[in-house]
Amino acid sequence: MANDNLNSNLEWATLKLLRQHLSMTQEELAQELGTTSRTIRRHETGKRQIRFSLPQIKRLIELM
């Protein structure tokens, strides 16, 4: 169970770091991924598990 919590913390930290590396706001990233800034914020704070669709993952890769 503790390992699941660690993985969750790494996921949101990684998303936030990726967004910052791309010099994007939560709103900009949300727009690029076709979601809301509220969803991005929830992912980054760990309130929601990250679940992107395949097209969203593809877009993230393109942005990198």
Short mmCIF file of N, CA and C in Angstrom, two decimals:
data_model
loop_
_atom_site.label_atom_id
_atom_site.label_comp_id
_atom_site.label_asym_id
_atom_site.label_seq_id
_atom_site.Cartn_x
_atom_site.Cartn_y
_atom_site.Cartn_z
N MET A 1 0.82 -1.19 0.00
CA MET A 1 0.00 0.00 0.00
C MET A 1 0.87 1.26 0.00
N ALA A 2 1.93 1.27 0.78
CA ALA A 2 2.82 2.43 0.81
C ALA A 2 3.48 2.65 -0.54
N ASN A 3 3.76 1.57 -1.25
CA ASN A 3 4.36 1.68 -2.57
C ASN A 3 3.41 2.36 -3.55
N ASP A 4 2.10 2.09 -3.44
CA ASP A 4 1.11 2.74 -4.30
C ASP A 4 1.11 4.24 -4.06
N ASN A 5 1.22 4.65 -2.80
CA ASN A 5 1.27 6.06 -2.46
C ASN A 5 2.52 6.71 -3.04
N LEU A 6 3.64 6.02 -2.96
CA LEU A 6 4.89 6.53 -3.53
C LEU A 6 4.76 6.70 -5.03
N ASN A 7 4.20 5.71 -5.71
CA ASN A 7 4.01 5.81 -7.16
C ASN A 7 3.11 6.98 -7.52
N SER A 8 2.05 7.18 -6.76
CA SER A 8 1.14 8.30 -7.00
C SER A 8 1.86 9.63 -6.85
N ASN A 9 2.68 9.76 -5.80
CA ASN A 9 3.43 11.00 -5.59
C ASN A 9 4.41 11.24 -6.71
N LEU A 10 5.04 10.20 -7.22
CA LEU A 10 5.97 10.35 -8.34
C LEU A 10 5.24 10.78 -9.60
N GLU A 11 4.04 10.26 -9.82
CA GLU A 11 3.28 10.62 -11.01
C GLU A 11 2.95 12.10 -11.04
N TRP A 12 2.40 12.63 -9.93
CA TRP A 12 2.02 14.03 -9.98
C TRP A 12 3.25 14.92 -10.01
N ALA A 13 4.31 14.53 -9.33
CA ALA A 13 5.54 15.33 -9.36
C ALA A 13 6.11 15.35 -10.76
N THR A 14 6.07 14.21 -11.43
CA THR A 14 6.59 14.13 -12.79
C THR A 14 5.77 14.97 -13.75
N LEU A 15 4.45 14.95 -13.64
CA LEU A 15 3.61 15.75 -14.51
C LEU A 15 3.89 17.24 -14.31
N LYS A 16 4.00 17.66 -13.08
CA LYS A 16 4.27 19.07 -12.81
C LYS A 16 5.64 19.47 -13.35
N LEU A 17 6.63 18.62 -13.13
CA LEU A 17 7.97 18.91 -13.65
C LEU A 17 7.98 18.96 -15.17
N LEU A 18 7.26 18.06 -15.80
CA LEU A 18 7.17 18.07 -17.26
C LEU A 18 6.52 19.36 -17.75
N ARG A 19 5.43 19.75 -17.11
CA ARG A 19 4.74 20.98 -17.51
C ARG A 19 5.67 22.19 -17.33
N GLN A 20 6.38 22.22 -16.23
CA GLN A 20 7.30 23.33 -16.00
C GLN A 20 8.44 23.32 -17.01
N HIS A 21 8.94 22.14 -17.34
CA HIS A 21 10.00 22.02 -18.34
C HIS A 21 9.53 22.56 -19.69
N LEU A 22 8.25 22.37 -19.99
CA LEU A 22 7.68 22.86 -21.24
C LEU A 22 7.32 24.35 -21.16
N SER A 23 7.56 24.96 -20.00
CA SER A 23 7.23 26.38 -19.75
C SER A 23 5.77 26.66 -20.05
N MET A 24 4.91 25.78 -19.57
CA MET A 24 3.47 25.92 -19.80
C MET A 24 2.75 26.11 -18.47
N THR A 25 1.65 26.83 -18.54
CA THR A 25 0.77 26.93 -17.38
C THR A 25 -0.13 25.70 -17.36
N GLN A 26 -0.82 25.52 -16.26
CA GLN A 26 -1.79 24.42 -16.19
C GLN A 26 -2.86 24.59 -17.26
N GLU A 27 -3.27 25.82 -17.48
CA GLU A 27 -4.29 26.11 -18.49
C GLU A 27 -3.80 25.76 -19.89
N GLU A 28 -2.56 26.12 -20.19
CA GLU A 28 -2.00 25.83 -21.52
C GLU A 28 -1.88 24.33 -21.76
N LEU A 29 -1.38 23.61 -20.76
CA LEU A 29 -1.24 22.16 -20.90
C LEU A 29 -2.61 21.52 -21.06
N ALA A 30 -3.57 21.96 -20.27
CA ALA A 30 -4.92 21.43 -20.37
C ALA A 30 -5.49 21.64 -21.77
N GLN A 31 -5.29 22.82 -22.32
CA GLN A 31 -5.80 23.11 -23.66
C GLN A 31 -5.15 22.19 -24.69
N GLU A 32 -3.86 21.99 -24.57
CA GLU A 32 -3.14 21.11 -25.51
C GLU A 32 -3.65 19.67 -25.43
N LEU A 33 -4.06 19.25 -24.23
CA LEU A 33 -4.49 17.87 -24.03
C LEU A 33 -6.00 17.68 -24.14
N GLY A 34 -6.71 18.78 -24.37
CA GLY A 34 -8.15 18.68 -24.50
C GLY A 34 -8.85 18.35 -23.20
N THR A 35 -8.35 18.92 -22.11
CA THR A 35 -8.96 18.70 -20.80
C THR A 35 -9.05 20.06 -20.11
N THR A 36 -9.33 20.05 -18.84
CA THR A 36 -9.47 21.32 -18.11
C THR A 36 -8.27 21.55 -17.20
N SER A 37 -8.06 22.81 -16.86
CA SER A 37 -6.97 23.14 -15.93
C SER A 37 -7.26 22.53 -14.56
N ARG A 38 -8.51 22.39 -14.23
CA ARG A 38 -8.90 21.76 -12.95
C ARG A 38 -8.41 20.31 -12.89
N THR A 39 -8.53 19.60 -14.00
CA THR A 39 -8.06 18.22 -14.07
C THR A 39 -6.54 18.17 -13.91
N ILE A 40 -5.83 19.05 -14.59
CA ILE A 40 -4.37 19.10 -14.47
C ILE A 40 -3.97 19.41 -13.03
N ARG A 41 -4.64 20.38 -12.44
CA ARG A 41 -4.35 20.76 -11.05
C ARG A 41 -4.58 19.58 -10.11
N ARG A 42 -5.66 18.84 -10.31
CA ARG A 42 -5.94 17.67 -9.46
C ARG A 42 -4.87 16.59 -9.64
N HIS A 43 -4.42 16.40 -10.87
CA HIS A 43 -3.34 15.44 -11.11
C HIS A 43 -2.07 15.87 -10.38
N GLU A 44 -1.75 17.15 -10.49
CA GLU A 44 -0.51 17.65 -9.91
C GLU A 44 -0.52 17.65 -8.38
N THR A 45 -1.68 17.76 -7.79
CA THR A 45 -1.75 17.77 -6.33
C THR A 45 -2.00 16.38 -5.77
N GLY A 46 -2.15 15.41 -6.64
CA GLY A 46 -2.34 14.03 -6.20
C GLY A 46 -3.77 13.71 -5.80
N LYS A 47 -4.70 14.63 -6.08
CA LYS A 47 -6.10 14.39 -5.74
C LYS A 47 -6.79 13.46 -6.74
N ARG A 48 -6.17 13.27 -7.85
CA ARG A 48 -6.72 12.40 -8.89
C ARG A 48 -5.59 11.63 -9.53
N GLN A 49 -5.82 10.35 -9.75
CA GLN A 49 -4.82 9.52 -10.40
C GLN A 49 -4.73 9.91 -11.88
N ILE A 50 -3.54 9.94 -12.39
CA ILE A 50 -3.34 10.31 -13.79
C ILE A 50 -3.85 9.20 -14.70
N ARG A 51 -4.76 9.58 -15.58
CA ARG A 51 -5.31 8.65 -16.56
C ARG A 51 -5.52 9.41 -17.86
N PHE A 52 -4.51 9.41 -18.67
CA PHE A 52 -4.61 10.07 -19.96
C PHE A 52 -4.98 9.06 -21.03
N SER A 53 -5.71 9.53 -22.03
CA SER A 53 -6.06 8.67 -23.16
C SER A 53 -4.84 8.56 -24.07
N LEU A 54 -4.90 7.62 -24.99
CA LEU A 54 -3.80 7.43 -25.93
C LEU A 54 -3.53 8.71 -26.74
N PRO A 55 -4.55 9.39 -27.27
CA PRO A 55 -4.27 10.64 -27.98
C PRO A 55 -3.62 11.71 -27.10
N GLN A 56 -3.99 11.75 -25.82
CA GLN A 56 -3.38 12.71 -24.91
C GLN A 56 -1.91 12.37 -24.65
N ILE A 57 -1.62 11.10 -24.52
CA ILE A 57 -0.23 10.67 -24.33
C ILE A 57 0.58 11.00 -25.57
N LYS A 58 0.01 10.75 -26.74
CA LYS A 58 0.69 11.08 -27.99
C LYS A 58 1.01 12.57 -28.06
N ARG A 59 0.05 13.40 -27.65
CA ARG A 59 0.26 14.85 -27.68
C ARG A 59 1.35 15.26 -26.69
N LEU A 60 1.38 14.65 -25.52
CA LEU A 60 2.44 14.94 -24.55
C LEU A 60 3.80 14.63 -25.15
N ILE A 61 3.91 13.51 -25.83
CA ILE A 61 5.17 13.13 -26.46
C ILE A 61 5.56 14.13 -27.53
N GLU A 62 4.59 14.58 -28.31
CA GLU A 62 4.87 15.59 -29.34
C GLU A 62 5.36 16.90 -28.73
N LEU A 63 4.81 17.26 -27.59
CA LEU A 63 5.21 18.50 -26.93
C LEU A 63 6.63 18.45 -26.39
N MET A 64 7.07 17.23 -26.06
CA MET A 64 8.42 17.09 -25.52
C MET A 64 9.43 17.22 -26.64
#
